[in-house]
Coordinates of C-alpha atoms and ligand atoms in Angstrom, one line a residue:
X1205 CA -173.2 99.5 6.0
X1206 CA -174.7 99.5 9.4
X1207 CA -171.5 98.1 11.6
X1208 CA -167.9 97.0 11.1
X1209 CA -165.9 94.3 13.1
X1210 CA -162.3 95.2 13.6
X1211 CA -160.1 91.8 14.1
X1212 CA -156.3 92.5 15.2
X1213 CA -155.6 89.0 13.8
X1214 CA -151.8 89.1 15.7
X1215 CA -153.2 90.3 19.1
X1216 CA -154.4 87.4 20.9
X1217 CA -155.9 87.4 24.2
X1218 CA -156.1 84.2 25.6
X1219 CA -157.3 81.2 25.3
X1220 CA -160.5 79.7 25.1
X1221 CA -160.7 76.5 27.6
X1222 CA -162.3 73.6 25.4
X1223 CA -164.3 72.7 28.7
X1224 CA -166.6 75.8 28.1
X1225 CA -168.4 73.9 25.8
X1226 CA -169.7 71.0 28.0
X1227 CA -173.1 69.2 28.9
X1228 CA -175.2 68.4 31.8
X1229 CA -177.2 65.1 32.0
X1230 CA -179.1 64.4 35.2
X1231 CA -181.4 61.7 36.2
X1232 CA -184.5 63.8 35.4
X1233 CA -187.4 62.9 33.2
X1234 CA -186.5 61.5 30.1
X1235 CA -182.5 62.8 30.0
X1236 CA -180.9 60.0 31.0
X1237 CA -183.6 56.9 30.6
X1238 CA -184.8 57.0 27.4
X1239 CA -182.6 59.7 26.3
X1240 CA -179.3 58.0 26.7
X1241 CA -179.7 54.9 28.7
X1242 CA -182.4 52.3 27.0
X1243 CA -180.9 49.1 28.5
X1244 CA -179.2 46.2 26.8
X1245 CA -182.9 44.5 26.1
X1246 CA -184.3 47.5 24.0
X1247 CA -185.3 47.0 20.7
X1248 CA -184.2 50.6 19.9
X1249 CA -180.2 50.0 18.7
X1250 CA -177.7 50.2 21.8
X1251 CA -174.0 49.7 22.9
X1252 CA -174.0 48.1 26.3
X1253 CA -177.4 50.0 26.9
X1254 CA -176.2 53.0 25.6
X1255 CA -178.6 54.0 22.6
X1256 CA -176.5 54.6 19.3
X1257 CA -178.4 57.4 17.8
X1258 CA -177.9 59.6 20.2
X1259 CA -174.3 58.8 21.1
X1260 CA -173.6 59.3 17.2
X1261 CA -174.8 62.4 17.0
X1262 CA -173.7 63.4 20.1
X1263 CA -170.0 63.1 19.1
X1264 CA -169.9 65.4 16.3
X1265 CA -170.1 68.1 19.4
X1266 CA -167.1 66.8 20.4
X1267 CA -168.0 67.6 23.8
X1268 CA -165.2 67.9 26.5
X1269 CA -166.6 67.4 29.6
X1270 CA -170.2 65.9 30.9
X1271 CA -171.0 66.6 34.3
X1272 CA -173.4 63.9 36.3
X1273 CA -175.7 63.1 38.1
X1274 CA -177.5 66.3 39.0
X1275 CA -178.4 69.1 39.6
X1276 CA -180.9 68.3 42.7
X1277 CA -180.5 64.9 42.4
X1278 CA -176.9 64.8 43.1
X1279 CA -177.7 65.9 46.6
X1280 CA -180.2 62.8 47.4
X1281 CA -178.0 60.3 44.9
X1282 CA -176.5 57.1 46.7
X1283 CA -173.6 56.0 44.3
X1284 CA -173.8 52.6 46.4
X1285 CA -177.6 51.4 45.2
X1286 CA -175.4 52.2 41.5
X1287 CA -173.3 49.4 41.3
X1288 CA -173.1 46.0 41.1
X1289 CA -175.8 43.5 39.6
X1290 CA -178.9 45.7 38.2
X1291 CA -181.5 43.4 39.3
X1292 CA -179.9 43.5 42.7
X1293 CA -179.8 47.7 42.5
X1294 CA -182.1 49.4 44.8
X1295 CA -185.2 51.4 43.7
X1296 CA -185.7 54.8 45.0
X1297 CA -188.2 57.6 44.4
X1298 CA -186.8 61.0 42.8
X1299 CA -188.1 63.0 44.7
X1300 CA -187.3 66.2 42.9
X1301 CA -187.9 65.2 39.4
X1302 CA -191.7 63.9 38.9
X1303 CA -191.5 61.1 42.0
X1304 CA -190.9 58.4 39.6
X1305 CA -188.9 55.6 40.7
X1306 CA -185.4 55.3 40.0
X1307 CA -184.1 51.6 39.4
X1308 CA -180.6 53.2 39.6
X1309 CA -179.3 50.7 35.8
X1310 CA -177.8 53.9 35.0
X1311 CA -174.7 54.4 37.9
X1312 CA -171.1 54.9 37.5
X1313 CA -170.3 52.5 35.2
X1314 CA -172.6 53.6 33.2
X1315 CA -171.4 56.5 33.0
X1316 CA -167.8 56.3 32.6
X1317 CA -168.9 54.1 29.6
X1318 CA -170.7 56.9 28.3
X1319 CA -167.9 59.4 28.7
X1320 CA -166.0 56.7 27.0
X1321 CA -168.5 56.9 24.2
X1322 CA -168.4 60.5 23.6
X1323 CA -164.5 60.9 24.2
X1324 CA -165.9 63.8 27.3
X1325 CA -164.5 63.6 30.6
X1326 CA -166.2 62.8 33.9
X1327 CA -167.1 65.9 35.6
X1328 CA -169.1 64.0 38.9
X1329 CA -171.2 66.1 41.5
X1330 CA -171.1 64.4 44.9
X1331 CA -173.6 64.5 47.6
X1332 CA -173.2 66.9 50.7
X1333 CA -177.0 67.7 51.2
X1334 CA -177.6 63.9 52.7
X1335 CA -174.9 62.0 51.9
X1336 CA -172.1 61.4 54.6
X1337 CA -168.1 62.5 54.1
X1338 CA -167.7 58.7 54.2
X1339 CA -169.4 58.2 51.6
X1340 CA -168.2 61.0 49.1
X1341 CA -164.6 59.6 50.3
X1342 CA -165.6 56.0 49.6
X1343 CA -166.7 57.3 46.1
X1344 CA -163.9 59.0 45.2
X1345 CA -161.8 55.9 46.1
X1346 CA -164.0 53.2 44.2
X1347 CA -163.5 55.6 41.0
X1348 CA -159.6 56.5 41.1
X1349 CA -157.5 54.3 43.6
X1350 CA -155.2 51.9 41.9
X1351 CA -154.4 49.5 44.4
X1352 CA -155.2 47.2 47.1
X1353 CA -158.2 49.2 49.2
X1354 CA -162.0 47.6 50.0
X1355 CA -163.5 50.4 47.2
X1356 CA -161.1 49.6 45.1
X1357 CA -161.1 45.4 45.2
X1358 CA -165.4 46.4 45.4
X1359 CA -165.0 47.4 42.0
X1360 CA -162.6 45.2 40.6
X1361 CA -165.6 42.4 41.8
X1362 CA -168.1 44.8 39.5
X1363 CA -165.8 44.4 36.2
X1364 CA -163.7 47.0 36.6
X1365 CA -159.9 46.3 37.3
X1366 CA -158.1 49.7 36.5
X1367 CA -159.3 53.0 38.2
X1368 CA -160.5 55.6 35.9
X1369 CA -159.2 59.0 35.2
X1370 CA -161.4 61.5 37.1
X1371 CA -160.6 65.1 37.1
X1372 CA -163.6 67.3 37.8
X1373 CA -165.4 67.1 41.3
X1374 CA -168.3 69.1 42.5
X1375 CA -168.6 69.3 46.1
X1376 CA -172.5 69.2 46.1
X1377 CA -174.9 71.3 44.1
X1378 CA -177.0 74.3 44.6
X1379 CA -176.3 74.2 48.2
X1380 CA -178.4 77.5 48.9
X1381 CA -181.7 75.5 48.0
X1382 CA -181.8 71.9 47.0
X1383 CA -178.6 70.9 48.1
X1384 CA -179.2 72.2 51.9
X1385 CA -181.0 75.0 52.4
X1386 CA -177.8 76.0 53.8
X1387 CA -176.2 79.5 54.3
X1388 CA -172.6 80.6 52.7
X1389 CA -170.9 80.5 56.2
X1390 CA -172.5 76.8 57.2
X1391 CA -171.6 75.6 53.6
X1392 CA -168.4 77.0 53.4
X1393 CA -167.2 75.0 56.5
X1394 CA -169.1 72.1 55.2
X1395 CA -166.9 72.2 51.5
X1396 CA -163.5 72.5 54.1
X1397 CA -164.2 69.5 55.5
X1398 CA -165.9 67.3 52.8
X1399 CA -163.2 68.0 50.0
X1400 CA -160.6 67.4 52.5
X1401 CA -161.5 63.6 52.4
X1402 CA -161.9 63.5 48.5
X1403 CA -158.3 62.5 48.1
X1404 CA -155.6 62.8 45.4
X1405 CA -154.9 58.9 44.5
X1406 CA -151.5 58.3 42.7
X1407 CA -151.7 60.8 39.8
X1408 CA -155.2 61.4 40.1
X1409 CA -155.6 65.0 40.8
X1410 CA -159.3 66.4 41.7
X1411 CA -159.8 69.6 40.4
X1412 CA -162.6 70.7 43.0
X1413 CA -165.6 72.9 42.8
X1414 CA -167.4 74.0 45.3
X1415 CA -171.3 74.9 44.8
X1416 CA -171.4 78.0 43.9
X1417 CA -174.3 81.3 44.1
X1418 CA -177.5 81.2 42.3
X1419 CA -178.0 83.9 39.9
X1420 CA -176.7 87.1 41.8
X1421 CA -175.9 86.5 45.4
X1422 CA -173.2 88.0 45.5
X1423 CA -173.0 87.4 49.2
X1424 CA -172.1 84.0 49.0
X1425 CA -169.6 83.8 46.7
X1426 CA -168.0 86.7 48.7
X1427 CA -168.5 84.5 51.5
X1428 CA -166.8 81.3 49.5
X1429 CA -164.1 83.3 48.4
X1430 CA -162.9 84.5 51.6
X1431 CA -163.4 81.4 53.8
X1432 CA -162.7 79.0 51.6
X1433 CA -161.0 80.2 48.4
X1434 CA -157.4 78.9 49.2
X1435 CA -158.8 75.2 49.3
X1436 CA -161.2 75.4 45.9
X1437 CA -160.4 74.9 42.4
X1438 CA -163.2 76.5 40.8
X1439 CA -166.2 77.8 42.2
X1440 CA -169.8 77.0 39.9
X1441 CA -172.4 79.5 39.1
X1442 CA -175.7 78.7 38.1
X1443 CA -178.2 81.0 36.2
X1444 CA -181.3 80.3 33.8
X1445 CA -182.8 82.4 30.6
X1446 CA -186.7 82.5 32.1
X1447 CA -188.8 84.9 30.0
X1448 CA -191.5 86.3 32.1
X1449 CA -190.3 84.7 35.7
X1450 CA -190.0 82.0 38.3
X1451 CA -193.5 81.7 39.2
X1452 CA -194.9 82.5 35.5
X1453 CA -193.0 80.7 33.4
X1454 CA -193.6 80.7 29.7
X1455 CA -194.3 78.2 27.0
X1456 CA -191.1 77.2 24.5
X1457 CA -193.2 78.5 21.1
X1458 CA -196.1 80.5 20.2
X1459 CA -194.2 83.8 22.0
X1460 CA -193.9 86.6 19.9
X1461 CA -191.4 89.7 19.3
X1462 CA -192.0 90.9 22.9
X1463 CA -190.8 87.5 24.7
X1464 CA -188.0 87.3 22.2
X1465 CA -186.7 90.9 22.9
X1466 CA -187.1 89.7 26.2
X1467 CA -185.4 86.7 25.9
X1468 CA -182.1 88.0 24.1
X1469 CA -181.9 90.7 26.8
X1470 CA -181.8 87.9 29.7
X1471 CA -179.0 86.0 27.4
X1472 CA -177.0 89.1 27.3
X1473 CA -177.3 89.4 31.3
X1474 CA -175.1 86.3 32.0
X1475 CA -171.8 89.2 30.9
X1476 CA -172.9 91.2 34.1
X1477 CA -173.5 88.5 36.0
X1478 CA -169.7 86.9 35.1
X1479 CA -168.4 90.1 35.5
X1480 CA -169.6 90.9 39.3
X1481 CA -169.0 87.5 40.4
X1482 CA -165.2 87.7 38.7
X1483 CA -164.8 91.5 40.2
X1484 CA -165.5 89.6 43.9
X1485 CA -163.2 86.3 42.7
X1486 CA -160.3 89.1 41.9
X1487 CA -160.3 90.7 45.6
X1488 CA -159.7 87.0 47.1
X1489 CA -157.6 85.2 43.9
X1490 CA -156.2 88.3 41.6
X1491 CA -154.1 85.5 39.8
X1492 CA -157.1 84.1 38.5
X1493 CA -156.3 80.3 39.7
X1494 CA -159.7 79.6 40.9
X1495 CA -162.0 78.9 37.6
X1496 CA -166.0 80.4 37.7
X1497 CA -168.1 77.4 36.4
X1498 CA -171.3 77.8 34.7
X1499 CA -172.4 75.0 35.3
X1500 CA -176.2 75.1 34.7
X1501 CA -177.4 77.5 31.9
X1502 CA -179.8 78.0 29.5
X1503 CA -183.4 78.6 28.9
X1504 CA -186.1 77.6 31.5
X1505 CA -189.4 77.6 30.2
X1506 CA -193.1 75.8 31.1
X1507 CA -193.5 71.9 30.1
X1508 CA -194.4 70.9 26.9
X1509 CA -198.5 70.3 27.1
X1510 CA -199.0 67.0 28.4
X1511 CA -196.0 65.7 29.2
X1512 CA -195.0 65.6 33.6
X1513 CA -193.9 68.8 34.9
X1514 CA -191.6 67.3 37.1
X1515 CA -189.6 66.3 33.7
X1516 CA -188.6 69.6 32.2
X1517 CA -189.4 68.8 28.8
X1518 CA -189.0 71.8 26.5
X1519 CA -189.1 72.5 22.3
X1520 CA -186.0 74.2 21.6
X1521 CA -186.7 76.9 18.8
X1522 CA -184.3 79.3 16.9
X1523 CA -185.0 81.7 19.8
X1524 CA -183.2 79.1 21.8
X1525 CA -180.3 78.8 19.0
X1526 CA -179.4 82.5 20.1
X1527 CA -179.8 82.2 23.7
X1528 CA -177.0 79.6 22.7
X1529 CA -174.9 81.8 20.4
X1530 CA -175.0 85.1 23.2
X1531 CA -173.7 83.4 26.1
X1532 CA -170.8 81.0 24.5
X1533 CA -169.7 84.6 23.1
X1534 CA -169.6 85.6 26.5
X1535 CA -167.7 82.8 27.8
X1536 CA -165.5 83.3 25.7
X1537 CA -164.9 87.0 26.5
X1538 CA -164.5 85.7 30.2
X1539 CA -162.3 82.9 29.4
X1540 CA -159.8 84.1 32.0
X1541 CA -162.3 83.2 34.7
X1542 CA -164.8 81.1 33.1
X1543 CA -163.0 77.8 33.1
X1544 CA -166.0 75.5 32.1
X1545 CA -169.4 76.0 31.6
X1546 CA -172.2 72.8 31.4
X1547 CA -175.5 73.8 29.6
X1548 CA -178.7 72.1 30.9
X1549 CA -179.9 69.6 29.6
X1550 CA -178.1 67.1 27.3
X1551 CA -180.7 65.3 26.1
X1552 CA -184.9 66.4 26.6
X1553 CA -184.7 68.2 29.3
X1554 CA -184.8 72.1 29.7
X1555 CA -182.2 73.4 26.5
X1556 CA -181.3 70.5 25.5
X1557 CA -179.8 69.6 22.4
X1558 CA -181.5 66.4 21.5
X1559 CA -185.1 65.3 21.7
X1560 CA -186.5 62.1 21.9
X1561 CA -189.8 59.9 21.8
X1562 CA -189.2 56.1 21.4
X1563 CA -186.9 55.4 19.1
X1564 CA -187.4 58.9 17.2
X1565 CA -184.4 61.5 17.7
X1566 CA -184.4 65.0 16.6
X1567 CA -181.2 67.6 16.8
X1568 CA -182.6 71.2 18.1
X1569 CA -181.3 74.5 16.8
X1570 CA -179.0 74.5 20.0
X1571 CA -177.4 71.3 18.6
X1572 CA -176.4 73.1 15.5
X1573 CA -175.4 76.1 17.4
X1574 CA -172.5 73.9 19.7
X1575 CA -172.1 71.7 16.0
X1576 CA -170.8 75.3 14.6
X1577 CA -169.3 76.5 17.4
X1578 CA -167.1 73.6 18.1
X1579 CA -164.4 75.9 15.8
X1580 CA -163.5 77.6 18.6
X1581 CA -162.8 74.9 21.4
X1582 CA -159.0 75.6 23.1
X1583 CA -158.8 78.1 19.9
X1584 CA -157.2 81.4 20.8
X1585 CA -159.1 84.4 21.5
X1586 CA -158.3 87.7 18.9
X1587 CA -158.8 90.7 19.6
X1588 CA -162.0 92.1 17.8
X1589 CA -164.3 95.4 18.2
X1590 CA -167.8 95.4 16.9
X1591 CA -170.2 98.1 16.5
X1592 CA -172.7 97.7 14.9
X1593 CA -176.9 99.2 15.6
X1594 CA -179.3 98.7 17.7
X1595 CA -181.7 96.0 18.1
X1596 CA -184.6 98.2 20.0
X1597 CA -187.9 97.1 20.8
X1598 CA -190.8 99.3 23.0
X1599 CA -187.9 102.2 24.1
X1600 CA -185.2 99.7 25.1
X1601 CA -182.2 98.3 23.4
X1602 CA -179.6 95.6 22.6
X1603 CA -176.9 95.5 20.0
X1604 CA -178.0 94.1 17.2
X1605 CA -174.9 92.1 16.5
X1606 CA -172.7 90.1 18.6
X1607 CA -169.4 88.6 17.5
X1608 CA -166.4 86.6 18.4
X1609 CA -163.3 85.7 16.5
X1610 CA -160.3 82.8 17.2
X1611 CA -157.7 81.4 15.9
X1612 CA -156.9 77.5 16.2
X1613 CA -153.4 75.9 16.1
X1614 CA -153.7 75.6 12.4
X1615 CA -154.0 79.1 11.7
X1616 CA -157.6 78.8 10.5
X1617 CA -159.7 82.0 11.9
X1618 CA -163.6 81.3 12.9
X1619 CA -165.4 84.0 13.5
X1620 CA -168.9 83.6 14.8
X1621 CA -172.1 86.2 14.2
X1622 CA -175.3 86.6 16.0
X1623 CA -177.8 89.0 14.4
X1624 CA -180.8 89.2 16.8
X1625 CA -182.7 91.8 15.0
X1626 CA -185.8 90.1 13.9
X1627 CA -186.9 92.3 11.2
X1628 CA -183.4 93.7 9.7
X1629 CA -179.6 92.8 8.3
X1630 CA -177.4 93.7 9.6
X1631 CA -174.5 94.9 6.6
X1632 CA -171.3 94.7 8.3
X1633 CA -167.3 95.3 7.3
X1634 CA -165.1 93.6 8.6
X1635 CA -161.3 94.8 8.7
X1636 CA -158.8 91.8 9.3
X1637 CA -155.9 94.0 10.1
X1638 CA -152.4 91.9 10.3
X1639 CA -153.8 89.1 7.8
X1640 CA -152.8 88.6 4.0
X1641 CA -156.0 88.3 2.3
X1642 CA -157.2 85.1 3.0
X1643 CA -156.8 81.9 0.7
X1644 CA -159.9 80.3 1.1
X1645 CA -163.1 81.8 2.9
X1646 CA -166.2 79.7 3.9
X1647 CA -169.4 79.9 5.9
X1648 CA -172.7 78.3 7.4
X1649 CA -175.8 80.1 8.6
X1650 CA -178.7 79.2 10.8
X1651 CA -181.4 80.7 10.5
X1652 CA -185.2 81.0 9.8
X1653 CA -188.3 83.1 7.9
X1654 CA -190.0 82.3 11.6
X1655 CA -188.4 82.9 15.3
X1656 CA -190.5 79.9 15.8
X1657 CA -189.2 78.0 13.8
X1658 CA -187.9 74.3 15.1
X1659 CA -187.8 70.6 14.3
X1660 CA -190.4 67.7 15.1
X1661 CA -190.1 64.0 14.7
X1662 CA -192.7 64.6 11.5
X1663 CA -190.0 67.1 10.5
X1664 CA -187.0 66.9 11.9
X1665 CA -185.2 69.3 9.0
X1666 CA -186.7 72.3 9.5
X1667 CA -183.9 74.1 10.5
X1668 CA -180.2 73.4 10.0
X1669 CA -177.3 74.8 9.0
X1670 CA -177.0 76.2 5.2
X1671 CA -173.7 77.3 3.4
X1672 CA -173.2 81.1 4.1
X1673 CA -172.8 82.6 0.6
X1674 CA -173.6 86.6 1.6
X1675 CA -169.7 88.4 1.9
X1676 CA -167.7 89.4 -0.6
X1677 CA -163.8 90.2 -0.4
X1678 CA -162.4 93.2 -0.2
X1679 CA -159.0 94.7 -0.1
X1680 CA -158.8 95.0 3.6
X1681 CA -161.3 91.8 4.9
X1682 CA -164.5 91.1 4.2
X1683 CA -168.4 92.7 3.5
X1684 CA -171.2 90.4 4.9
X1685 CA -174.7 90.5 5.3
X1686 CA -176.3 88.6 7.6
X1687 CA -179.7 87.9 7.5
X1688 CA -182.2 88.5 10.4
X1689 CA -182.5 86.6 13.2
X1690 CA -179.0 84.2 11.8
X1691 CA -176.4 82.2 13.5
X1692 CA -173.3 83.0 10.7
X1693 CA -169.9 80.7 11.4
X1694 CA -167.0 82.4 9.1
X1695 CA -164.0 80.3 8.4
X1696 CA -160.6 82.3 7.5
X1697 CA -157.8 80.1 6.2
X1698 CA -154.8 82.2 5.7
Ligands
LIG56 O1 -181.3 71.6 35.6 C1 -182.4 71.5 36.4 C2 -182.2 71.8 37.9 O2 -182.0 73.2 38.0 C3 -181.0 71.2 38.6 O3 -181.3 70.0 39.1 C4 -180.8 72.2 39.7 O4 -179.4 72.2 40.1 C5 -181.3 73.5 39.2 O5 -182.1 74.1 40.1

């Protein structure tokens, strides 16, 4: 036995928001054309140019919420050259993303249909780095007034009679770089006055987030906080998983046990990272009211060979399935602060959890890591205690297990297991104190012989979820082994 996790199965916590679990699609390199948007004239199958594969397997996530359209591009996006007769739409150059041109099919339409699709919400990012406030109002007003106004008769004209729901607002992105070169004090005064003029419409309420620090300056969201804390509903945070750095970037595969040490070390950072950022949120908002929002995470490494490095494209190994398992474990140990979290990419861009070429799809290891994980969406959090060894590697050193247990309305239990150790089990009991020995226990495991180990359109199999067969029962919970380098889901039912 080289750990134990001790559940107090009638101690819960809190609750995990669903929204923690959400997606990012931006108009960069392949994510939204070719990834979701294919037109209604592709041969590759399609609902209103939506392409059906991916929608499909998309759902089985059961994603909540789908933030759009950037990132960097939100800050040079026009929602105007988006609507209204495609052939009429204006083409622009994205700048940011590879200087292609942007025929701007996909707008908000579009997207709403896609939100439709997937059952997600809306979560929209308007434009403060060029855009005007008359604009971002005027957006705001074409999406969610019901009644007689020129945005709202503008999009009656474009096929849409009824205003749709829209919650989740982001009051410009990365603000500090992309979105403005800006600092906290300017951009603070700038969200005042911009949100102001993104109004409430009937019973539309816009839950507002302001853009938040990169990484950890904490200096601007001490700056936020204090000047403009009263008038924000959540404040975003962005931070990436890059082994080696900024400048020297790695390739996705053929790393070895030094960049994944490396790499699960950098996953585990996001839990400081929270924490500091909460620890300034708690000064200004002790009542926790105003949610953090991860809004772009994930692992950033060097283009695939080839392909346009202005498009982010990125295999997606198991090393990437735990960079996945790591930080929705410390969402969820956050979720008092962490509200919503959006990882980036949706679909073929940076972590993404769908890969395309033509009319070829592949799910990644992170796909299957959010498929499993989808147990513990608006589930409650119980109280659990792991110990378990040490993962160490050239004098330094993680724990080798990391672990997170809920409990959904129906009672079920779901705990979730990432062994990082490469080269060992980890042999773990579990005590379920306050739980009858359950009725039914079952289990899936990811995991591969090879921490390279990923799928290809030639074989697109390679790694999925198995049944999880390794536990036994004992008279006070469970025994389990988990394999190395696994992904284990547990389901309890009492
Ligand atoms: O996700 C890719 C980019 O990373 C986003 O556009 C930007 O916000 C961040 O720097």
């Amino acid at each position: 036995m080289n750990g134990t996790v001790l559940v107090n199965t009638d101690w819960v916590q809190g609750k995990i928001n669903k929204n923690i679990y959400g997606q990012f699609a931006e108009h960069l390199g392949r994510c939204i054309y070719e990834g979701l948007w294919v037109g209604e004239d592709s041969a590759i199958p399609n609902n209103k140019g939506i392409r059906t594969d991916v929608v499909e397997a998309l759902k089985k996530l059961s994603i909540p919420v789908l933030r759009w359209p950037g990132g960097c591009f939100a800050d040079e996006y026009h929602w105007k050259d988006g609507i209204g007769p495609k052939e009429a739409r204006k083409r622009m150059v994205n700048t940011h993303w590879g200087g292609v041109v942007e025929n701007n099919h996909f707008g908000t339409h579009e997207f709403f249909e896609l939100c439709e699709m997937l059952g997600a919400e809306p979560y929209i990012c308007g434009n403060v780095g060029s855009g005007t406030v008359q604009e971002m109002s005027e957006w705001v007003e074409y999406m969610t007034f019901d009644g007689e106004s020129p945005m709202a008769k503008w999009r009656q004209e474009n096929g849409r009679e009824k205003p749709w729901k829209l919650t989740y607002f982001g009051v410009g992105n990365e603000n500090w770089g992309c979105g403005g070169n800006m600092r906290p004090e300017y951009y603070a005064d700038l969200y005042r006055r911009y949100q102001t003029y993104a109004r409430n419409y009937g019973d539309n309420k816009l839950y507002k987030i302001a853009g938040g620090p990169n990484v950890d300056d904490y200096r601007w969201t001490e700056v936020l906080m204090r000047e403009a804390g009263h008038l924000l509903d959540g404040l975003s945070l962005h931070n990436y998983t890059i082994p080696g750095n900024w400048e020297k970037k790695q390739q996705a595969l053929g790393f070895g046990e030094a960049q994944w040490f490396e790499t699960m070390k950098k996953s585990l950072y996001m839990d400081e990272l929270i924490t500091r950022h909460s620890a300034i949120m708690d000064r200004y908002d002790p009542a926790k009211r105003v949610g953090l929002i991860v809004d772009e995470w994930g692992t950033w490494f060097l283009h695939e060979p080839g392909t346009n490095p202005g498009f982010l494209y990125q295999q997606n190994s198991l090393r990437d399935a735990f960079v996945a398992g790591l930080h929705l474990h410390i969402f969820h140990k956050h979720h008092e602060r962490v509200q919503m979290t959006n990882i980036a990419q949706m679909v073929n861009v940076l972590q993404a959890m769908i890969l395309t070429e033509g009319s070829k799809m592949v799910l990644t290891p992170t796909y299957h890591v959010f498929e499993m994980f989808k147990v513990h969406q608006d589930a409650d959090v119980l109280a659990a205690n792991v110990t378990s060894g040490t993962y160490e590697y050239e004098g330094e050193q993680i724990p080798q297990v990391s672990a997170s247990v809920t409990r959904q309305q129906n009672g079920h239990i779901h705990m979730s297991l990432c062994n990082v150790h490469p080269g060992a089990e980890a042999v773990l009991k579990v005590e379920l104190r306050g739980l009858e020995a359950p009725a039914r226990v079952g289990g899936r495991v990811l995991t591969a012989g090879d921490m390279q180990a990923h799928n290809t359109f030639a074989q697109p199999e390679q790694i999925k979820p198995e049944e999880f067969t390794a536990y036994k029962q004992t008279s006070s919970g469970l025994e389990l082994t988990l394999p190395p380098m696994s992904v284990v889901v547990l389901t309890l039912e009492p």
